[in-house]
Amino acid sequence: MINPFDLDEPRKLFKGHNPQCEISYKLAGCSEEEIKLVAKETGMGLIIMGENGSTISSTPFSEGWYADAITDWPGQAELYKMEKILFHEKSEFQDLWFFSETNNSLQHGKVVILDGYLQLTEKDEFAYQEMLSHLPLCSVPNPKKVLVVGGGDGGILREVSRHSSVEQIDICEIDKMVIDVYKRFFPNIAVGYEDPRVNVHICDGVKFMQSVPEGTYDAIILDAFVSMGPGAEELSDQHFLKSIARALRPGGVMSTPAASYWHKDFEEIADSISNCRKVFKGSVNYAWTTVPAYSSGIIGFMLCSTGGAAVDFKHPVNPLNPENYGVATVPPQVLQLRDAHSCIPAPYFRQEGH
Amino acid sequence: MINPFDLDEPRKLFKGHNPQCEISYKLAGCSEEEIKLVAKETGMGLIIMGENGSTISSTPFSEGWYADAITDWPGQAELYKMEKILFHEKSEFQDLWFFSETNNSLQHGKVVILDGYLQLTEKDEFAYQEMLSHLPLCSVPNPKKVLVVGGGDGGILREVSRHSSVEQIDICEIDKMVIDVYKRFFPNIAVGYEDPRVNVHICDGVKFMQSVPEGTYDAIILDAFVSMGPGAEELSDQHFLKSIARALRPGGVMSTPAASYWHKDFEEIADSISNCRKVFKGSVNYAWTTVPAYSSGIIGFMLCSTGGAAVDFKHPVNPLNPENYGVATVPPQVLQLRDAHSCIPAPYFRQEGH
């Protein structure tokens, strides 16, 4: 039995790609016979592969459900009931679409699929955005210059905005489409762009980091989605890591998503950790938070600092001021959660106490 | 469009129940037309309802996938690829079956469905069992008498067994089938029964607690699966809570599963908390840990103590000795995880530091 997730190049299963992104096998750009074959072979129902490898899957008998089935978690898939597909566009870099969920207001709200991966849902994006931003920024005193690589949706900018010590927020996003789509459809996330300290650079992150003077930034937040998997190309790319370390001041900090510690192959995380240790001569830590929309319900983070002033990510020296919303319209949600229920430790605090 | 999960009595969709528990609509005890109707109406593909309300669902085009779709999380379902259904039995109390997953060794191992709910998977049961046991037992000095209500699988017994101060472990499980099945198929979980301190009582938990002298136990661990949902009947049943409090000594502790804090209706957890506060005059706390197999990837716990010696669940006074396995064959996994990667706080330690 073929499992498409075991194949090196799943797109080879078939070439069809449906520009309208219609979740209906009749419009999938390939014959019904092909579909049925794949459905039968895979046991996963219909799978439409875009040329860029993006995956849109549904089963003819459960049309209207989106199946989040990713390579790293074979034998599993998360189904989301789709109310309506609201948008689909393909830039020269990525394929982006999103749908509203049935019981929208009660559940995940809009669900965004970027290059075939569930990027975020309106319900729980805050947990990822807050932790990826505050774990590093709360670990250094008075961060002034911050670089966000990727993060076109603006959510990280929204969180960085809560830090009053910050004077300059550069964001380097290669795909303008992402920025435009979020500004148009996700005001609560793209609100980050309204911070006057933000400078937008539409370009390649590595090239940008190499173009700035050495030691420019206090913190660099990597929000490039591909690095979320345990495959984490970036984290095994010394050239890339060195570009980050170079752009950071001594004792500067970097954060990036990493795999869930529930992933079967924890060694891949261990590899990421040791790869980071080769480049970052300060602290190198693995952290995590819960995000139901991501496989296994949690997402990991790598937190690294360059040599110089010691950084202790487990004991943040620069607590977030929950009163200061920046351009955000609500206080940090995870902290709120903690305040409301004192026995729920916020991820921020998960770094402490041991 | 009918959503079976919105109905008061989903079983009314149709009456068919297949004693062989064969995941094939042809053997589902109802006509193909009925099946197709329901599949069409629900968008969820085939749904087989047992008379006890248990649900076994799959879609004809993805036959061999188990869909974990529960009422509390409408619009979502988790799919598990089934290699083989290994067992199915129905006692006078419950319907129990389990399957092996494809890529068994790499993924969840065997997955157990109890009364239509995913009870546990071999991969992550330890997180639930360890935390439900150690959070209360590590919060009181030298616990001697422990009662487990439910927990027929033996996993809680396995964890209690790690505590050398314990002299007596009573377990009150109403369904002997569960005990027999776990002893036969899940030796690593049922190993808990090998502890000589264990006394098995096949009876109703409430009746048993009312039969023992007041103040008998240092700790009572409630592992009755139904209470995992936010509906948590037990936690809204003052009579039930009072039976627990009565059986506990002053300053004794109780733990029970509770809903995920990601559940849309957090107020139901708040209700559970306030209901517990009415009965337990000591500490009442909500805690949680990550268990990928459960909806949203986390499971909550209620931790309560009776009036008397103060109990601080956030600062355990009775640390677990990881060297002492009791009858278990491996050290506590969550602690191991923490030791291996010091930036991953174990749930045990999540109670500290703030």
mmCIF file with all atom_site columns, C-alpha atoms in Angstrom, chain B residues 238-331:
data_model
loop_
_atom_site.group_PDB
_atom_site.id
_atom_site.type_symbol
_atom_site.label_atom_id
_atom_site.label_alt_id
_atom_site.label_comp_id
_atom_site.label_asym_id
_atom_site.label_entity_id
_atom_site.label_seq_id
_atom_site.pdbx_PDB_ins_code
_atom_site.Cartn_x
_atom_site.Cartn_y
_atom_site.Cartn_z
_atom_site.occupancy
_atom_site.B_iso_or_equiv
_atom_site.pdbx_formal_charge
_atom_site.auth_seq_id
_atom_site.auth_comp_id
_atom_site.auth_asym_id
_atom_site.auth_atom_id
_atom_site.pdbx_PDB_model_num
ATOM 1  C CA . GLN B 1 238 ? -21.680 17.455 45.115 1.00 0.00 ? 238 GLN B CA 1
ATOM 2  C CA . HIS B 1 239 ? -22.747 14.052 46.434 1.00 0.00 ? 239 HIS B CA 1
ATOM 3  C CA . PHE B 1 240 ? -19.838 12.437 44.610 1.00 0.00 ? 240 PHE B CA 1
ATOM 4  C CA . LEU B 1 241 ? -17.335 15.083 45.683 1.00 0.00 ? 241 LEU B CA 1
ATOM 5  C CA . LYS B 1 242 ? -18.475 14.782 49.292 1.00 0.00 ? 242 LYS B CA 1
ATOM 6  C CA . SER B 1 243 ? -17.934 11.007 49.171 1.00 0.00 ? 243 SER B CA 1
ATOM 7  C CA . ILE B 1 244 ? -14.331 11.682 48.165 1.00 0.00 ? 244 ILE B CA 1
ATOM 8  C CA . ALA B 1 245 ? -13.770 14.375 50.796 1.00 0.00 ? 245 ALA B CA 1
ATOM 9  C CA . ARG B 1 246 ? -15.273 12.127 53.468 1.00 0.00 ? 246 ARG B CA 1
ATOM 10 C CA . ALA B 1 247 ? -12.944 9.240  52.624 1.00 0.00 ? 247 ALA B CA 1
ATOM 11 C CA . LEU B 1 248 ? -9.888  11.550 52.785 1.00 0.00 ? 248 LEU B CA 1
ATOM 12 C CA . ARG B 1 249 ? -8.095  12.398 56.005 1.00 0.00 ? 249 ARG B CA 1
ATOM 13 C CA . PRO B 1 250 ? -7.858  16.098 56.909 1.00 0.00 ? 250 PRO B CA 1
ATOM 14 C CA . GLY B 1 251 ? -5.244  17.581 54.580 1.00 0.00 ? 251 GLY B CA 1
ATOM 15 C CA . GLY B 1 252 ? -5.652  14.636 52.212 1.00 0.00 ? 252 GLY B CA 1
ATOM 16 C CA . VAL B 1 253 ? -5.488  15.165 48.443 1.00 0.00 ? 253 VAL B CA 1
ATOM 17 C CA . MET B 1 254 ? -7.617  14.267 45.415 1.00 0.00 ? 254 MET B CA 1
ATOM 18 C CA . SER B 1 255 ? -6.748  14.372 41.720 1.00 0.00 ? 255 SER B CA 1
ATOM 19 C CA . THR B 1 256 ? -9.003  13.921 38.731 1.00 0.00 ? 256 THR B CA 1
ATOM 20 C CA . PRO B 1 257 ? -8.764  14.643 35.022 1.00 0.00 ? 257 PRO B CA 1
ATOM 21 C CA . ALA B 1 258 ? -10.418 17.865 33.843 1.00 0.00 ? 258 ALA B CA 1
ATOM 22 C CA . ALA B 1 259 ? -10.914 19.608 30.531 1.00 0.00 ? 259 ALA B CA 1
ATOM 23 C CA . SER B 1 260 ? -8.232  21.172 28.366 1.00 0.00 ? 260 SER B CA 1
ATOM 24 C CA . TYR B 1 261 ? -7.810  24.901 28.949 1.00 0.00 ? 261 TYR B CA 1
ATOM 25 C CA . TRP B 1 262 ? -8.019  25.260 25.164 1.00 0.00 ? 262 TRP B CA 1
ATOM 26 C CA . HIS B 1 263 ? -11.653 24.173 25.225 1.00 0.00 ? 263 HIS B CA 1
ATOM 27 C CA . LYS B 1 264 ? -13.861 26.915 23.806 1.00 0.00 ? 264 LYS B CA 1
ATOM 28 C CA . ASP B 1 265 ? -15.962 26.959 26.915 1.00 0.00 ? 265 ASP B CA 1
ATOM 29 C CA . PHE B 1 266 ? -13.452 27.642 29.643 1.00 0.00 ? 266 PHE B CA 1
ATOM 30 C CA . GLU B 1 267 ? -16.323 28.543 31.964 1.00 0.00 ? 267 GLU B CA 1
ATOM 31 C CA . GLU B 1 268 ? -17.091 24.868 32.395 1.00 0.00 ? 268 GLU B CA 1
ATOM 32 C CA . ILE B 1 269 ? -13.671 24.437 33.959 1.00 0.00 ? 269 ILE B CA 1
ATOM 33 C CA . ALA B 1 270 ? -14.323 27.477 36.126 1.00 0.00 ? 270 ALA B CA 1
ATOM 34 C CA . ASP B 1 271 ? -17.551 25.787 37.231 1.00 0.00 ? 271 ASP B CA 1
ATOM 35 C CA . SER B 1 272 ? -15.670 22.605 38.116 1.00 0.00 ? 272 SER B CA 1
ATOM 36 C CA . ILE B 1 273 ? -13.227 24.680 40.129 1.00 0.00 ? 273 ILE B CA 1
ATOM 37 C CA . SER B 1 274 ? -15.979 26.452 42.066 1.00 0.00 ? 274 SER B CA 1
ATOM 38 C CA . ASN B 1 275 ? -17.871 23.191 42.624 1.00 0.00 ? 275 ASN B CA 1
ATOM 39 C CA . CYS B 1 276 ? -14.735 21.654 44.085 1.00 0.00 ? 276 CYS B CA 1
ATOM 40 C CA . ARG B 1 277 ? -14.192 24.706 46.297 1.00 0.00 ? 277 ARG B CA 1
ATOM 41 C CA . LYS B 1 278 ? -17.629 24.153 47.830 1.00 0.00 ? 278 LYS B CA 1
ATOM 42 C CA . VAL B 1 279 ? -16.575 20.725 49.091 1.00 0.00 ? 279 VAL B CA 1
ATOM 43 C CA . PHE B 1 280 ? -12.784 20.859 49.472 1.00 0.00 ? 280 PHE B CA 1
ATOM 44 C CA . LYS B 1 281 ? -11.847 23.396 52.135 1.00 0.00 ? 281 LYS B CA 1
ATOM 45 C CA . GLY B 1 282 ? -8.096  23.163 51.536 1.00 0.00 ? 282 GLY B CA 1
ATOM 46 C CA . SER B 1 283 ? -6.416  23.929 48.178 1.00 0.00 ? 283 SER B CA 1
ATOM 47 C CA . VAL B 1 284 ? -8.203  23.690 44.848 1.00 0.00 ? 284 VAL B CA 1
ATOM 48 C CA . ASN B 1 285 ? -6.015  23.980 41.752 1.00 0.00 ? 285 ASN B CA 1
ATOM 49 C CA . TYR B 1 286 ? -6.247  23.372 38.040 1.00 0.00 ? 286 TYR B CA 1
ATOM 50 C CA . ALA B 1 287 ? -3.173  21.832 36.423 1.00 0.00 ? 287 ALA B CA 1
ATOM 51 C CA . TRP B 1 288 ? -2.482  20.222 33.047 1.00 0.00 ? 288 TRP B CA 1
ATOM 52 C CA . THR B 1 289 ? -0.017  18.306 30.934 1.00 0.00 ? 289 THR B CA 1
ATOM 53 C CA . THR B 1 290 ? 0.459   17.597 27.231 1.00 0.00 ? 290 THR B CA 1
ATOM 54 C CA . VAL B 1 291 ? -0.978  14.376 25.786 1.00 0.00 ? 291 VAL B CA 1
ATOM 55 C CA . PRO B 1 292 ? -1.079  14.522 21.955 1.00 0.00 ? 292 PRO B CA 1
ATOM 56 C CA . ALA B 1 293 ? -3.766  11.841 21.723 1.00 0.00 ? 293 ALA B CA 1
ATOM 57 C CA . TYR B 1 294 ? -6.313  14.006 23.548 1.00 0.00 ? 294 TYR B CA 1
ATOM 58 C CA . SER B 1 295 ? -8.176  16.826 21.826 1.00 0.00 ? 295 SER B CA 1
ATOM 59 C CA . SER B 1 296 ? -6.135  20.038 21.707 1.00 0.00 ? 296 SER B CA 1
ATOM 60 C CA . GLY B 1 297 ? -3.070  18.066 22.800 1.00 0.00 ? 297 GLY B CA 1
ATOM 61 C CA . ILE B 1 298 ? -3.456  18.687 26.505 1.00 0.00 ? 298 ILE B CA 1
ATOM 62 C CA . ILE B 1 299 ? -5.441  17.298 29.414 1.00 0.00 ? 299 ILE B CA 1
ATOM 63 C CA . GLY B 1 300 ? -6.312  19.194 32.569 1.00 0.00 ? 300 GLY B CA 1
ATOM 64 C CA . PHE B 1 301 ? -6.391  18.030 36.169 1.00 0.00 ? 301 PHE B CA 1
ATOM 65 C CA . MET B 1 302 ? -8.239  19.160 39.270 1.00 0.00 ? 302 MET B CA 1
ATOM 66 C CA . LEU B 1 303 ? -6.112  18.980 42.399 1.00 0.00 ? 303 LEU B CA 1
ATOM 67 C CA . CYS B 1 304 ? -7.968  19.391 45.677 1.00 0.00 ? 304 CYS B CA 1
ATOM 68 C CA . SER B 1 305 ? -7.213  18.983 49.374 1.00 0.00 ? 305 SER B CA 1
ATOM 69 C CA . THR B 1 306 ? -9.511  18.719 52.353 1.00 0.00 ? 306 THR B CA 1
ATOM 70 C CA . GLY B 1 307 ? -9.349  21.172 55.244 1.00 0.00 ? 307 GLY B CA 1
ATOM 71 C CA . GLY B 1 308 ? -6.535  20.507 57.705 1.00 0.00 ? 308 GLY B CA 1
ATOM 72 C CA . ALA B 1 309 ? -2.793  20.623 57.109 1.00 0.00 ? 309 ALA B CA 1
ATOM 73 C CA . ALA B 1 310 ? -2.295  23.081 54.243 1.00 0.00 ? 310 ALA B CA 1
ATOM 74 C CA . VAL B 1 311 ? -1.307  21.624 50.857 1.00 0.00 ? 311 VAL B CA 1
ATOM 75 C CA . ASP B 1 312 ? 0.569   23.678 48.257 1.00 0.00 ? 312 ASP B CA 1
ATOM 76 C CA . PHE B 1 313 ? 0.280   21.850 44.930 1.00 0.00 ? 313 PHE B CA 1
ATOM 77 C CA . LYS B 1 314 ? 2.572   24.419 43.312 1.00 0.00 ? 314 LYS B CA 1
ATOM 78 C CA . HIS B 1 315 ? 5.430   23.580 45.620 1.00 0.00 ? 315 HIS B CA 1
ATOM 79 C CA . PRO B 1 316 ? 5.466   19.793 46.140 1.00 0.00 ? 316 PRO B CA 1
ATOM 80 C CA . VAL B 1 317 ? 7.001   18.746 49.457 1.00 0.00 ? 317 VAL B CA 1
ATOM 81 C CA . ASN B 1 318 ? 7.486   15.086 48.570 1.00 0.00 ? 318 ASN B CA 1
ATOM 82 C CA . PRO B 1 319 ? 9.651   14.884 45.424 1.00 0.00 ? 319 PRO B CA 1
ATOM 83 C CA . LEU B 1 320 ? 9.490   11.664 43.432 1.00 0.00 ? 320 LEU B CA 1
ATOM 84 C CA . ASN B 1 321 ? 12.589  9.516  43.595 1.00 0.00 ? 321 ASN B CA 1
ATOM 85 C CA . PRO B 1 322 ? 13.309  8.703  39.919 1.00 0.00 ? 322 PRO B CA 1
ATOM 86 C CA . GLU B 1 323 ? 15.565  5.835  41.038 1.00 0.00 ? 323 GLU B CA 1
ATOM 87 C CA . ASN B 1 324 ? 12.651  3.971  42.582 1.00 0.00 ? 324 ASN B CA 1
ATOM 88 C CA . TYR B 1 325 ? 10.703  2.314  39.741 1.00 0.00 ? 325 TYR B CA 1
ATOM 89 C CA . GLY B 1 326 ? 8.367   0.351  41.986 1.00 0.00 ? 326 GLY B CA 1
ATOM 90 C CA . VAL B 1 327 ? 6.917   -2.386 39.734 1.00 0.00 ? 327 VAL B CA 1
ATOM 91 C CA . ALA B 1 328 ? 7.444   -0.230 36.651 1.00 0.00 ? 328 ALA B CA 1
ATOM 92 C CA . THR B 1 329 ? 10.227  -1.247 34.278 1.00 0.00 ? 329 THR B CA 1
ATOM 93 C CA . VAL B 1 330 ? 11.251  2.266  33.240 1.00 0.00 ? 330 VAL B CA 1
ATOM 94 C CA . PRO B 1 331 ? 11.804  5.538  35.089 1.00 0.00 ? 331 PRO B CA 1
#
